[in-house]
PDB file of C-alpha atoms and ligand atoms in Angstrom:
ATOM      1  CA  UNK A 249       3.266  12.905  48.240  1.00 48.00           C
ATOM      2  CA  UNK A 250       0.933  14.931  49.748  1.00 51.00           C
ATOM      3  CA  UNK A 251      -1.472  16.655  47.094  1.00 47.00           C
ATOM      4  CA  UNK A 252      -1.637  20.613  47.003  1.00 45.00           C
ATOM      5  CA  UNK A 253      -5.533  21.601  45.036  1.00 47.00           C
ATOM      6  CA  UNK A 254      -4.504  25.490  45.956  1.00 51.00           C
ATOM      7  CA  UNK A 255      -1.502  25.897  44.239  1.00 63.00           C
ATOM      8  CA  UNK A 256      -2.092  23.390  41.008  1.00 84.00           C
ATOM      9  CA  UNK A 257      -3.321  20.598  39.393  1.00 94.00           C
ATOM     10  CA  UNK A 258      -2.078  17.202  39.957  1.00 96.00           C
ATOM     11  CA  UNK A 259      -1.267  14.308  37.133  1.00 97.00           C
ATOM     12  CA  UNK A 260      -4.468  12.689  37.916  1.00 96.00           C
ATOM     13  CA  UNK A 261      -6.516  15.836  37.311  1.00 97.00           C
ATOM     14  CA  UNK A 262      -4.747  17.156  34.250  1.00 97.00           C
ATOM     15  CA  UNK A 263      -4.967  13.463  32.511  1.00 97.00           C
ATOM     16  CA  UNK A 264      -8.430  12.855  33.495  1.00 97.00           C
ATOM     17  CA  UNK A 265      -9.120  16.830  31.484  1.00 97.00           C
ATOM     18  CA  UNK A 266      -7.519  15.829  28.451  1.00 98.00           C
ATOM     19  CA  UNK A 267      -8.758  12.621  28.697  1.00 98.00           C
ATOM     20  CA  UNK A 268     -12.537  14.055  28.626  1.00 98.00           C
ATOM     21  CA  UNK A 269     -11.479  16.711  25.753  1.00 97.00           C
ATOM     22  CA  UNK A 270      -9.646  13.844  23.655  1.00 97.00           C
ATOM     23  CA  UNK A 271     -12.215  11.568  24.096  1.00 97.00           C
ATOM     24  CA  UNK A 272      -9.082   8.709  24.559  1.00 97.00           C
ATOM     25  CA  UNK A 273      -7.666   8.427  28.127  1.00 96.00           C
ATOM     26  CA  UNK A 274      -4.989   5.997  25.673  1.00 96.00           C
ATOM     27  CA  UNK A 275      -3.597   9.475  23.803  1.00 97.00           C
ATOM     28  CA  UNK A 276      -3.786  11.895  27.256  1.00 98.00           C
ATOM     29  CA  UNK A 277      -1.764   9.504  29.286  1.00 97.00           C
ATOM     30  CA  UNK A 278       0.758   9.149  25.689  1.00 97.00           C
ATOM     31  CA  UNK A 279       1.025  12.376  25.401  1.00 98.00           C
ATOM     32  CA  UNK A 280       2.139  13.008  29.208  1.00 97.00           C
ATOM     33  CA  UNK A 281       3.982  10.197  29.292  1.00 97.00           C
ATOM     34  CA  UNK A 282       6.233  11.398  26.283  1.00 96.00           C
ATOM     35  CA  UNK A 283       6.104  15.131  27.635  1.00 96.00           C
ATOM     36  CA  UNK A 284       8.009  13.782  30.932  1.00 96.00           C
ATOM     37  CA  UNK A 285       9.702  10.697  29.209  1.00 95.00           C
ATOM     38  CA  UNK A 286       8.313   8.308  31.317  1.00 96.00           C
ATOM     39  CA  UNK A 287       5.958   5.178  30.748  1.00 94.00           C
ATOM     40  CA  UNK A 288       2.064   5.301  31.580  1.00 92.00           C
ATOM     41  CA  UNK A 289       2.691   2.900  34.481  1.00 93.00           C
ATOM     42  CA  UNK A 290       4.624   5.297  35.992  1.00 95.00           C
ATOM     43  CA  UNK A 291       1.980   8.172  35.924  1.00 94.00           C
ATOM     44  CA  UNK A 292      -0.271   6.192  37.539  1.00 91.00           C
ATOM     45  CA  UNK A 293       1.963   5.412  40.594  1.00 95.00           C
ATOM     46  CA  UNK A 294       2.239   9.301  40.796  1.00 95.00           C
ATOM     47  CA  UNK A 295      -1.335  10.408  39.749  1.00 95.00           C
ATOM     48  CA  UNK A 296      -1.515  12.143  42.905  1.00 95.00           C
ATOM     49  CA  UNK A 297       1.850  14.341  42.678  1.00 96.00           C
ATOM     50  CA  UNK A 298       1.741  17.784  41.937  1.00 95.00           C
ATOM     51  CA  UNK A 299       2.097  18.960  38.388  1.00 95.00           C
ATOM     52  CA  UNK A 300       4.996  21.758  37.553  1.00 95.00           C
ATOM     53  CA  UNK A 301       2.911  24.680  36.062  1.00 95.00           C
ATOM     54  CA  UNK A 302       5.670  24.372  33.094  1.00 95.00           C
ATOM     55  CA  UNK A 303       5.011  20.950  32.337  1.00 96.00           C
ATOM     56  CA  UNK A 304       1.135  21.652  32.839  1.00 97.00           C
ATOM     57  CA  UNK A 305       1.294  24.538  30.193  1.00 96.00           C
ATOM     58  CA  UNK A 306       3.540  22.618  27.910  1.00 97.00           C
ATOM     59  CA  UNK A 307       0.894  19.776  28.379  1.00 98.00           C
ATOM     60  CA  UNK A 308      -1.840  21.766  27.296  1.00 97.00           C
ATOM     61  CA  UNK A 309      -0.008  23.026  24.363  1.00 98.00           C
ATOM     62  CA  UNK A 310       0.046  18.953  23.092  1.00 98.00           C
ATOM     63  CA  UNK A 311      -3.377  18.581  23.991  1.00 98.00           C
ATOM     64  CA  UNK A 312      -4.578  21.502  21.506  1.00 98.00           C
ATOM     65  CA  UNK A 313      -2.357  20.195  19.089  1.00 97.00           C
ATOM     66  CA  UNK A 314      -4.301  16.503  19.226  1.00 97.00           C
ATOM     67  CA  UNK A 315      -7.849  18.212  19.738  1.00 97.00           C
ATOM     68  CA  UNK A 316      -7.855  20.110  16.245  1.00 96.00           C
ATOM     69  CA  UNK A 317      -6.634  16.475  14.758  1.00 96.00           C
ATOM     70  CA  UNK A 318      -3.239  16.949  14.487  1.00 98.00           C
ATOM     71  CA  UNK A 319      -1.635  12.948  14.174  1.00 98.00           C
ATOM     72  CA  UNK A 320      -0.298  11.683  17.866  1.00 97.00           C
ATOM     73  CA  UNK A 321       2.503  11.080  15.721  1.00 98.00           C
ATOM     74  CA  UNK A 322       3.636  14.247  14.827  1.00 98.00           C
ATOM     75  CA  UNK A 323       2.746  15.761  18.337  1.00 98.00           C
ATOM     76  CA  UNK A 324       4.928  13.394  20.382  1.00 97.00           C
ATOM     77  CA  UNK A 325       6.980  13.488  16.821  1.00 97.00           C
ATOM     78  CA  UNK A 326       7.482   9.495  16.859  1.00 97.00           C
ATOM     79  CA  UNK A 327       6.176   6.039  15.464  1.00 97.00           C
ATOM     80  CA  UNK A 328       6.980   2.510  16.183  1.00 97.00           C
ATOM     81  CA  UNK A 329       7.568   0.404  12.837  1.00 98.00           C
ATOM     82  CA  UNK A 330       9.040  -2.930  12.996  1.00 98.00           C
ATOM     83  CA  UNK A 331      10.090  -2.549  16.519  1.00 98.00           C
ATOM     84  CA  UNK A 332      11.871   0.564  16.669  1.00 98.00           C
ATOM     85  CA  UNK A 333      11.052   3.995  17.263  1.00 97.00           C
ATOM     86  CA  UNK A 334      10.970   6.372  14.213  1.00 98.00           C
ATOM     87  CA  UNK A 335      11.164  10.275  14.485  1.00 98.00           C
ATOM     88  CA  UNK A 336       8.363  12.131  12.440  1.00 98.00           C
ATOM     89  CA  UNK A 337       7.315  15.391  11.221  1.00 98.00           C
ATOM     90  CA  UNK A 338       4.961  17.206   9.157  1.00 97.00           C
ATOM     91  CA  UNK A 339       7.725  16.424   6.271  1.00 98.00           C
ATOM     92  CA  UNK A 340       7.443  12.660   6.356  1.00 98.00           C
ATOM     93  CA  UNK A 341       4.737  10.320   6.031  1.00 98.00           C
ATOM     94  CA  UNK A 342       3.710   8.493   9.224  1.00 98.00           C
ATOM     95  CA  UNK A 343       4.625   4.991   9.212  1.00 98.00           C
ATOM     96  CA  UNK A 344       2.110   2.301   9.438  1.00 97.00           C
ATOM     97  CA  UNK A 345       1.806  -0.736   9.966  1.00 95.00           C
ATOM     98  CA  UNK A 346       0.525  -1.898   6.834  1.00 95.00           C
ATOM     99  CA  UNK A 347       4.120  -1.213   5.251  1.00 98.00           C
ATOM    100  CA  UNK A 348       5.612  -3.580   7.310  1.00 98.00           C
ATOM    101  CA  UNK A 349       3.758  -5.857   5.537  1.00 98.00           C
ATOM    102  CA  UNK A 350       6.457  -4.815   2.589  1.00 98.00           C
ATOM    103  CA  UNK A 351       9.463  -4.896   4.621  1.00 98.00           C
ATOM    104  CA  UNK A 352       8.084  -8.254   6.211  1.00 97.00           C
ATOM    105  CA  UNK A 353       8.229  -9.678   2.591  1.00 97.00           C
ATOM    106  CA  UNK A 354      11.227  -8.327   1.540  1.00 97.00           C
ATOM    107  CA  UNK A 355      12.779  -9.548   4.159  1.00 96.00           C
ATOM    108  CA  UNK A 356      11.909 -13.241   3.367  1.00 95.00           C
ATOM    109  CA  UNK A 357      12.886 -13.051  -0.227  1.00 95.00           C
ATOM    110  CA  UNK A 358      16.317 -14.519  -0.914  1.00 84.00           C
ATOM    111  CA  UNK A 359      18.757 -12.350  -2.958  1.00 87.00           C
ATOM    112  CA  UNK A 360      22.483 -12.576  -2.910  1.00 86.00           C
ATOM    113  CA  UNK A 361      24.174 -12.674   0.406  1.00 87.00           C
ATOM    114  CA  UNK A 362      25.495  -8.845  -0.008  1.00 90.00           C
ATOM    115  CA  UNK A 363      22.129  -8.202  -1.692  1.00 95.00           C
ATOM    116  CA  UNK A 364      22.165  -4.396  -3.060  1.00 98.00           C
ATOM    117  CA  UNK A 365      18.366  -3.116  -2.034  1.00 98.00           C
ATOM    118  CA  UNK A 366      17.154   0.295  -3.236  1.00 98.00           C
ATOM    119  CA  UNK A 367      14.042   2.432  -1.581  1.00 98.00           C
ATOM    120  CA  UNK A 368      12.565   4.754  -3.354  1.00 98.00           C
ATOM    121  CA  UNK A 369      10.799   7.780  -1.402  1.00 98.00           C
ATOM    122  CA  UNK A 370      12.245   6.740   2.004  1.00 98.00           C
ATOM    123  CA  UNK A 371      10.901   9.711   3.913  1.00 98.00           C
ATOM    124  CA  UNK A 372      11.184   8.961   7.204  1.00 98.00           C
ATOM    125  CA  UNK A 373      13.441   6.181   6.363  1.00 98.00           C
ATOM    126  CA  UNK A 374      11.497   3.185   8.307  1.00 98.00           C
ATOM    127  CA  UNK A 375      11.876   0.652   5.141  1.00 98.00           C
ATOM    128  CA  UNK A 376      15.276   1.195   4.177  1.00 98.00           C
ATOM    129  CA  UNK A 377      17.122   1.649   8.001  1.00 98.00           C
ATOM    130  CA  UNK A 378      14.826  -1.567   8.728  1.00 98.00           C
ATOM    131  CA  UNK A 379      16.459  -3.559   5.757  1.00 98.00           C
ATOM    132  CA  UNK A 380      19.829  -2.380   7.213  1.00 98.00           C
ATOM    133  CA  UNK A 381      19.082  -3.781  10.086  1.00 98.00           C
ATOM    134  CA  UNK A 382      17.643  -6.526  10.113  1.00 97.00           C
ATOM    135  CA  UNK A 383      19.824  -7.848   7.064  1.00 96.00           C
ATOM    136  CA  UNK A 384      22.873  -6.054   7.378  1.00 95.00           C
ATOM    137  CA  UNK A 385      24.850  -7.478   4.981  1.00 95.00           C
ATOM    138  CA  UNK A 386      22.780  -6.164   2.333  1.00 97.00           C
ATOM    139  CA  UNK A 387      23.958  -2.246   0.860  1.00 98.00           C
ATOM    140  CA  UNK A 388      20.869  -0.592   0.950  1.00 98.00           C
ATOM    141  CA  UNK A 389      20.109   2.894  -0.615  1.00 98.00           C
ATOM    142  CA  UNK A 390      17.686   5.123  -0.245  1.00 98.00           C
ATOM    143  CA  UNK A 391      16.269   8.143  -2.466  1.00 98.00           C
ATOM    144  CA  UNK A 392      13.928  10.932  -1.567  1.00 98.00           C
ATOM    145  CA  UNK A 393      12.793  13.914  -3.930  1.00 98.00           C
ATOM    146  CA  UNK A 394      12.143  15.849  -0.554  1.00 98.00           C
ATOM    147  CA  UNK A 395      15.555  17.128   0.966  1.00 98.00           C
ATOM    148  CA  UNK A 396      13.494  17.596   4.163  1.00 98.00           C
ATOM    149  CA  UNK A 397      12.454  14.148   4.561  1.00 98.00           C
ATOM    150  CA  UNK A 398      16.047  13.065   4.091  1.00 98.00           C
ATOM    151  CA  UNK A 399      17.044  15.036   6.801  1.00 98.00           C
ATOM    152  CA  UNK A 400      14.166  13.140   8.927  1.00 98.00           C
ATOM    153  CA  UNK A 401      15.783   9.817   7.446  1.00 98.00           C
ATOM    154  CA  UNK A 402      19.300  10.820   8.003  1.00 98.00           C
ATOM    155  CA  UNK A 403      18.462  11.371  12.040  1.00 98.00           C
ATOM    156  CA  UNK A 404      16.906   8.416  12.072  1.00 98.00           C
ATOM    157  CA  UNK A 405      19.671   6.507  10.342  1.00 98.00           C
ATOM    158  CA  UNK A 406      22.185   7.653  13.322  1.00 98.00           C
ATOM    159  CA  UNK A 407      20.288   7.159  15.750  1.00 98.00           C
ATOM    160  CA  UNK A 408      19.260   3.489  14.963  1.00 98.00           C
ATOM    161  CA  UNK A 409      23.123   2.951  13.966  1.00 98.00           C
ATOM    162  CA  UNK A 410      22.104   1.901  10.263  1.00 98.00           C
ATOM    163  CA  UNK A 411      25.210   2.929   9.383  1.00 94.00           C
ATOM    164  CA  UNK A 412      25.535   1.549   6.486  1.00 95.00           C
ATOM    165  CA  UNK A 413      22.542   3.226   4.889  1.00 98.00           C
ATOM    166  CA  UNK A 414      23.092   5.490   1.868  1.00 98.00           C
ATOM    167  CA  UNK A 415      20.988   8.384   1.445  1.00 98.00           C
ATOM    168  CA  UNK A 416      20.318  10.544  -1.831  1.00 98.00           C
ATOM    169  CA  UNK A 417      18.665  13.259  -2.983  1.00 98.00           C
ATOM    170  CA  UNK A 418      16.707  13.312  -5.862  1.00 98.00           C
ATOM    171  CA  UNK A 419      13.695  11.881  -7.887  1.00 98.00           C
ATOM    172  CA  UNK A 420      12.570   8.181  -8.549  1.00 98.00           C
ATOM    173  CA  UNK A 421      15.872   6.464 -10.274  1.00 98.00           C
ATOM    174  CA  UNK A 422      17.512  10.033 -10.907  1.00 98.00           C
ATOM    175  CA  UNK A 423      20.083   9.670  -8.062  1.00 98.00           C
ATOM    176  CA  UNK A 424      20.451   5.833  -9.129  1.00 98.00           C
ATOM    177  CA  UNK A 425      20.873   6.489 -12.775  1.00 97.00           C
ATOM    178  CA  UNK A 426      23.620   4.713 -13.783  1.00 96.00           C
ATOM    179  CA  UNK A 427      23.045   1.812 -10.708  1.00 98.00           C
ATOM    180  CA  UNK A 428      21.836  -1.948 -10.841  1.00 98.00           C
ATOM    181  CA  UNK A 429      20.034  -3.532  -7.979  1.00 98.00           C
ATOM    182  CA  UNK A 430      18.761  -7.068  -6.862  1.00 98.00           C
ATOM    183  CA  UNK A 431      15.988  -5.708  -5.020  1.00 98.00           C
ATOM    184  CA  UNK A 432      13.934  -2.417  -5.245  1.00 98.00           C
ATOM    185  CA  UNK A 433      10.945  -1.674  -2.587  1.00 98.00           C
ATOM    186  CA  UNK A 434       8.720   1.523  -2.320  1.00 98.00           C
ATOM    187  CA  UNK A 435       6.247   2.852  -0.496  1.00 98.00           C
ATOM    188  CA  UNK A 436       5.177   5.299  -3.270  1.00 98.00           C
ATOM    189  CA  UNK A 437       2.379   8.137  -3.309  1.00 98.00           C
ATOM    190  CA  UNK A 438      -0.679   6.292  -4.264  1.00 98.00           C
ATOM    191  CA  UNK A 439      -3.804   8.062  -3.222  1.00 98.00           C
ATOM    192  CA  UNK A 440      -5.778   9.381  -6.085  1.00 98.00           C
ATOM    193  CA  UNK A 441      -5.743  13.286  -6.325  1.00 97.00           C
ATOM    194  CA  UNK A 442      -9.659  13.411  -5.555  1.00 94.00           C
ATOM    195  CA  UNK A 443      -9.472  11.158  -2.977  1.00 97.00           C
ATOM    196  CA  UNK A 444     -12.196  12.260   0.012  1.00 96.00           C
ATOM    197  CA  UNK A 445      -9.860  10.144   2.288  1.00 95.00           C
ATOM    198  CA  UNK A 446      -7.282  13.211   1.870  1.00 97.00           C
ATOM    199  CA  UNK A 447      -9.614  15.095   3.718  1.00 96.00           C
ATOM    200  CA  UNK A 448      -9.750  13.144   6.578  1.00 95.00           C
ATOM    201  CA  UNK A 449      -7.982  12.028   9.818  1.00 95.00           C
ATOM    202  CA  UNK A 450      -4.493  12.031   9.464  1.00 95.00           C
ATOM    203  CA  UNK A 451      -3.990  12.406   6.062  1.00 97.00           C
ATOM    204  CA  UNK A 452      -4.920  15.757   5.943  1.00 97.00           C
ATOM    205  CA  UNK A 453      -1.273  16.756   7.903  1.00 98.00           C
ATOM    206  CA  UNK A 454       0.617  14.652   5.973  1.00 98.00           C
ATOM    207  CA  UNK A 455       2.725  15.682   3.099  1.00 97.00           C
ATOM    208  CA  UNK A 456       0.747  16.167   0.008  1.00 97.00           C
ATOM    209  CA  UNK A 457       4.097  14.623  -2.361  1.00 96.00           C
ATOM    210  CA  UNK A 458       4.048  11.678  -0.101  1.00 97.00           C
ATOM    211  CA  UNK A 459       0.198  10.886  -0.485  1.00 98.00           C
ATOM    212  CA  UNK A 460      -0.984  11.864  -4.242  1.00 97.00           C
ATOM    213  CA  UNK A 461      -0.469  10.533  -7.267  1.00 98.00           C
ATOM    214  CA  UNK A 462      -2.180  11.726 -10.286  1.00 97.00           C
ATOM    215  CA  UNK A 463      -6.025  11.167 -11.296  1.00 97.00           C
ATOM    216  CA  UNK A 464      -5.905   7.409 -10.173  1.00 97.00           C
ATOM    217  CA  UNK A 465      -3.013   6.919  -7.943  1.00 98.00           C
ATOM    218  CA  UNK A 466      -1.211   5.318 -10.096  1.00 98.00           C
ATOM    219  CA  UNK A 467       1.306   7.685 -11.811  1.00 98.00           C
ATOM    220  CA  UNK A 468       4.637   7.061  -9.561  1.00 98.00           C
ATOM    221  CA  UNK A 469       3.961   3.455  -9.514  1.00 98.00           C
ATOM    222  CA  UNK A 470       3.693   3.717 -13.385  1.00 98.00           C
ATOM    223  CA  UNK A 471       7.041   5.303 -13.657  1.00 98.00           C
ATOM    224  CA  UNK A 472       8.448   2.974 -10.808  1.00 98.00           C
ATOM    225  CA  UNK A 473       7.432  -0.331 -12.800  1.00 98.00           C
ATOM    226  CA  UNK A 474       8.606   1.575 -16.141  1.00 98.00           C
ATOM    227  CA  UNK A 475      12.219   1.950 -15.184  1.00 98.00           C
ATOM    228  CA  UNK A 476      12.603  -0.684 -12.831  1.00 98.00           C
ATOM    229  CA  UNK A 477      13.870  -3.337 -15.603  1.00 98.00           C
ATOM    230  CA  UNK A 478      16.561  -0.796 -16.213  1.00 98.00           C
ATOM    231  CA  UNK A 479      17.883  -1.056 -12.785  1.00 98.00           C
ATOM    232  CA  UNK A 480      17.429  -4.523 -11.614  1.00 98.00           C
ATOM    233  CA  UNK A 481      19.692  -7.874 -11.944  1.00 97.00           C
ATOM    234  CA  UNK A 482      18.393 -10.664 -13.725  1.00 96.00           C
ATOM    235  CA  UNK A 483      15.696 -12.355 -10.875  1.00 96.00           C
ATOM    236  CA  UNK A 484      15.883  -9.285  -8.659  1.00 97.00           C
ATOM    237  CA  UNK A 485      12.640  -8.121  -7.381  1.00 98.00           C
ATOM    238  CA  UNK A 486      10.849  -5.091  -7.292  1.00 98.00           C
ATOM    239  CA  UNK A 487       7.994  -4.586  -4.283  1.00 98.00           C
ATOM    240  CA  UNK A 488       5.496  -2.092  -3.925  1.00 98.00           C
ATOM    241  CA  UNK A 489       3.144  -1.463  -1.594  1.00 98.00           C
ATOM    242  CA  UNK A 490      -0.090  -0.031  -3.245  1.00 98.00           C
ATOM    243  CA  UNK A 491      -4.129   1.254  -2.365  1.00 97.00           C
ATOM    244  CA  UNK A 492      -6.554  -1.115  -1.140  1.00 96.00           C
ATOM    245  CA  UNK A 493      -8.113  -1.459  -5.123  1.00 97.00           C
ATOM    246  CA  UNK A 494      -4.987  -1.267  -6.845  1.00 98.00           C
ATOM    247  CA  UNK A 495      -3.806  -5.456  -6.766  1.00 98.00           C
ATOM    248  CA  UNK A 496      -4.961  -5.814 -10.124  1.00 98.00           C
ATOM    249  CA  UNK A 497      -3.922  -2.763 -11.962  1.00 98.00           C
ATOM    250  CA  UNK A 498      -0.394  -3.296 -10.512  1.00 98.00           C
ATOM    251  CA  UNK A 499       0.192  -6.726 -11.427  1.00 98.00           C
ATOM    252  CA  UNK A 500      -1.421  -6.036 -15.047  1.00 98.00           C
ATOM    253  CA  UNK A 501       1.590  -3.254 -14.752  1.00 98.00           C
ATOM    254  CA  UNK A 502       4.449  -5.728 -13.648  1.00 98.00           C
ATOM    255  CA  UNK A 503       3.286  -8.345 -16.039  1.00 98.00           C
ATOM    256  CA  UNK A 504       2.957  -5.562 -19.004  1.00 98.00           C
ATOM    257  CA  UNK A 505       6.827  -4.587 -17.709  1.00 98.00           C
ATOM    258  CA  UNK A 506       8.369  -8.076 -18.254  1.00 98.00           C
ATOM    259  CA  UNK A 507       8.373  -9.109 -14.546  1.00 98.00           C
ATOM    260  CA  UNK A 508       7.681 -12.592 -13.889  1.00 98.00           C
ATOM    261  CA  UNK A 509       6.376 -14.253 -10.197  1.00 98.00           C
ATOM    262  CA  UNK A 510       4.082 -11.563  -9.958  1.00 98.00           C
ATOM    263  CA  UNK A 511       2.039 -11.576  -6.527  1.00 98.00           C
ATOM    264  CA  UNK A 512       0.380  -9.491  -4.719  1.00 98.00           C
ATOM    265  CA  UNK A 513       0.183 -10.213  -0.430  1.00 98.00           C
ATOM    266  CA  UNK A 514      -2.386  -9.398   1.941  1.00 98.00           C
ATOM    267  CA  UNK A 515      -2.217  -7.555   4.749  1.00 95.00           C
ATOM    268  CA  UNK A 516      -3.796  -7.642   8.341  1.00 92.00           C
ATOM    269  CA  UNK A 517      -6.429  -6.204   7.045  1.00 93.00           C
ATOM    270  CA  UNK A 518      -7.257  -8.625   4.508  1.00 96.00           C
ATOM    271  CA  UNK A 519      -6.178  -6.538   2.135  1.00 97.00           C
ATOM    272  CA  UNK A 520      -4.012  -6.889  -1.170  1.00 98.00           C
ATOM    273  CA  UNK A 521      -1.654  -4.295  -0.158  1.00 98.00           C
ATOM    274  CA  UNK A 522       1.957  -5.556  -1.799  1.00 98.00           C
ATOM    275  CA  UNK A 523       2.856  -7.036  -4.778  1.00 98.00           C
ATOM    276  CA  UNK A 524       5.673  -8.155  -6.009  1.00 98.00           C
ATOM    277  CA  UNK A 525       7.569  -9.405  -9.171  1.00 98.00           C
ATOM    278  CA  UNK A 526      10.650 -10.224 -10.386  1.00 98.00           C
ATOM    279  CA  UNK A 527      13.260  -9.013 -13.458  1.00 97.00           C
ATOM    280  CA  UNK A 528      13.878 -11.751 -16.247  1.00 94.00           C
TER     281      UNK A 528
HETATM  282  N1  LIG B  16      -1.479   4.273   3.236  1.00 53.47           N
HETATM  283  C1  LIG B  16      -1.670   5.692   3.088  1.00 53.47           C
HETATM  284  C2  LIG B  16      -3.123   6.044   3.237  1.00 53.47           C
HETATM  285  O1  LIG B  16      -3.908   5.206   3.493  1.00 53.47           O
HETATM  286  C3  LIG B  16      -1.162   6.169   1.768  1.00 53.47           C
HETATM  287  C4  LIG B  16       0.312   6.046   1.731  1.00 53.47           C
HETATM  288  C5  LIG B  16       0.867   6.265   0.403  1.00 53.47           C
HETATM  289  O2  LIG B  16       0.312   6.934  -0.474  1.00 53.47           O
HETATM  290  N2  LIG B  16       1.980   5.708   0.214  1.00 53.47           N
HETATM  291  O3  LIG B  16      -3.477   7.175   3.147  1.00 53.47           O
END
């Protein structure tokens, strides 16, 4: 297509902009390609085409967004995890890839055929929709304290067709209370309140209820281990992903709790970022 300089930009001058302002020609050419729902191959087939002054402005708009930090994420407002694409915003942690790590190993364990798997603080609902999923004779339920996040997890839900999936409002076990699992996974709030990581990167748009937890981290996964006993068959498990320094402390928690088989896993990292244990 023939290129027009006088009355606007094309694709290739636009990306190569935002690419200099980003500093990433990787998150210009994402955020274009998700702006005209198209894949990066394709924008460089047409790098030469003439850019719509809409989609131009719009583009810019994105651009600003990612340039004062804001998470790719929650501009294009989606994350892969596990293979799918999740839906994000400012309500819902991002997911990452260390949690599949979790659902990895929850995946492997071995509980009844028509297993009954709880997740506590679903958010965006990556774990628990994945379980449905990928194991879909289990009866998995999920519980958030945040009534916006479970609107986040509900989308998400119908659009993957987890079907299945149960959804409920409220804290920790509260919406459980009276329930009995054979597996319980989390991806609980574990960042210690004076954390300097919470001022940086993407953490800093994130929800504050999904991130913190007390003066070391530690106080949902306290509670979590506390009441799990209550609310797990005899040899279901109960996984939790955790900070990079918190193996120890979580096992010493688990064992203190009654579980037995306690383990923590590594993740790509290197890092002891699960652990695992299961009800007597
Ligand atoms: N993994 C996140 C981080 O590094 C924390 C997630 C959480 O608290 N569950 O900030």
């Amino acid at each position: 297509m023939p290129q027009d300089q006088e009355t606007g930009s094309t694709f290739k001058m636009l990306l190569d902009d935002a690419a200099a302002r980003l500093g990433s020609r990787l998150e210009a050419d994402v955020l274009l390609a998700h702006l005209l729902a198209c894949d990066r191959a394709w924008l460089y087939g047409h790098g030469t085409d003439a850019c719509p002054p809409a989609v131009e402005s719009s583009y810019m708009k994105l651009v600003e967004r990612r340039v004062v930090g804001e998470p790719i994420a929650y501009v294009t407002g989606t994350r892969e995890f596990y293979g799918r694409t999740f839906q994000v915003d400012r309500q819902v942690l991002i997911p990452r890839p260390e949690t599949e790590l979790l659902v990895e190993l929850a995946l492997e364990l071995d509980p009844p055929t028509r297993a009954r798997a709880l997740d506590i603080g679903t958010g965006s609902g990556c774990i628990a929709i994945t379980l449905c999923l990928d194991q879909p004779r289990w009866e998995v339920t999920a519980v958030d304290r945040s009534e916006a996040a479970l609107q986040i997890a509900r989308f998400n839900r119908d659009a993957l067709g987890a079907r299945s999936l149960e959804l409920r409002h409220g804290n920790l076990f509260e919406p459980v209370s009276d329930r009995h699992f054979d597996l319980i996974v989390s991806n609980p709030p574990y960042v210690a309140a004076g954390d300097e990581h919470l001022a940086q990167g993407d953490v800093r748009f994130e929800p504050g209820m999904a991130l913190v937890a007390g003066d070391d981290g530690l106080d949902i996964i306290r509670r979590i281990v506390a009441a799990a006993p209550d609310h797990l068959e005899p040899g279901g498990w109960l996984a939790l992903e955790h900070g990079h320094d918190q193996a120890a402390p979580v096992r010493k928690l688990m064992e203190s709790a009654g579980f037995d088989q306690v383990e923590s896993h590594r993740d790509l990292a290197g890092i002891e970022r699960v652990s695992l244990g299961r009800a007597r």
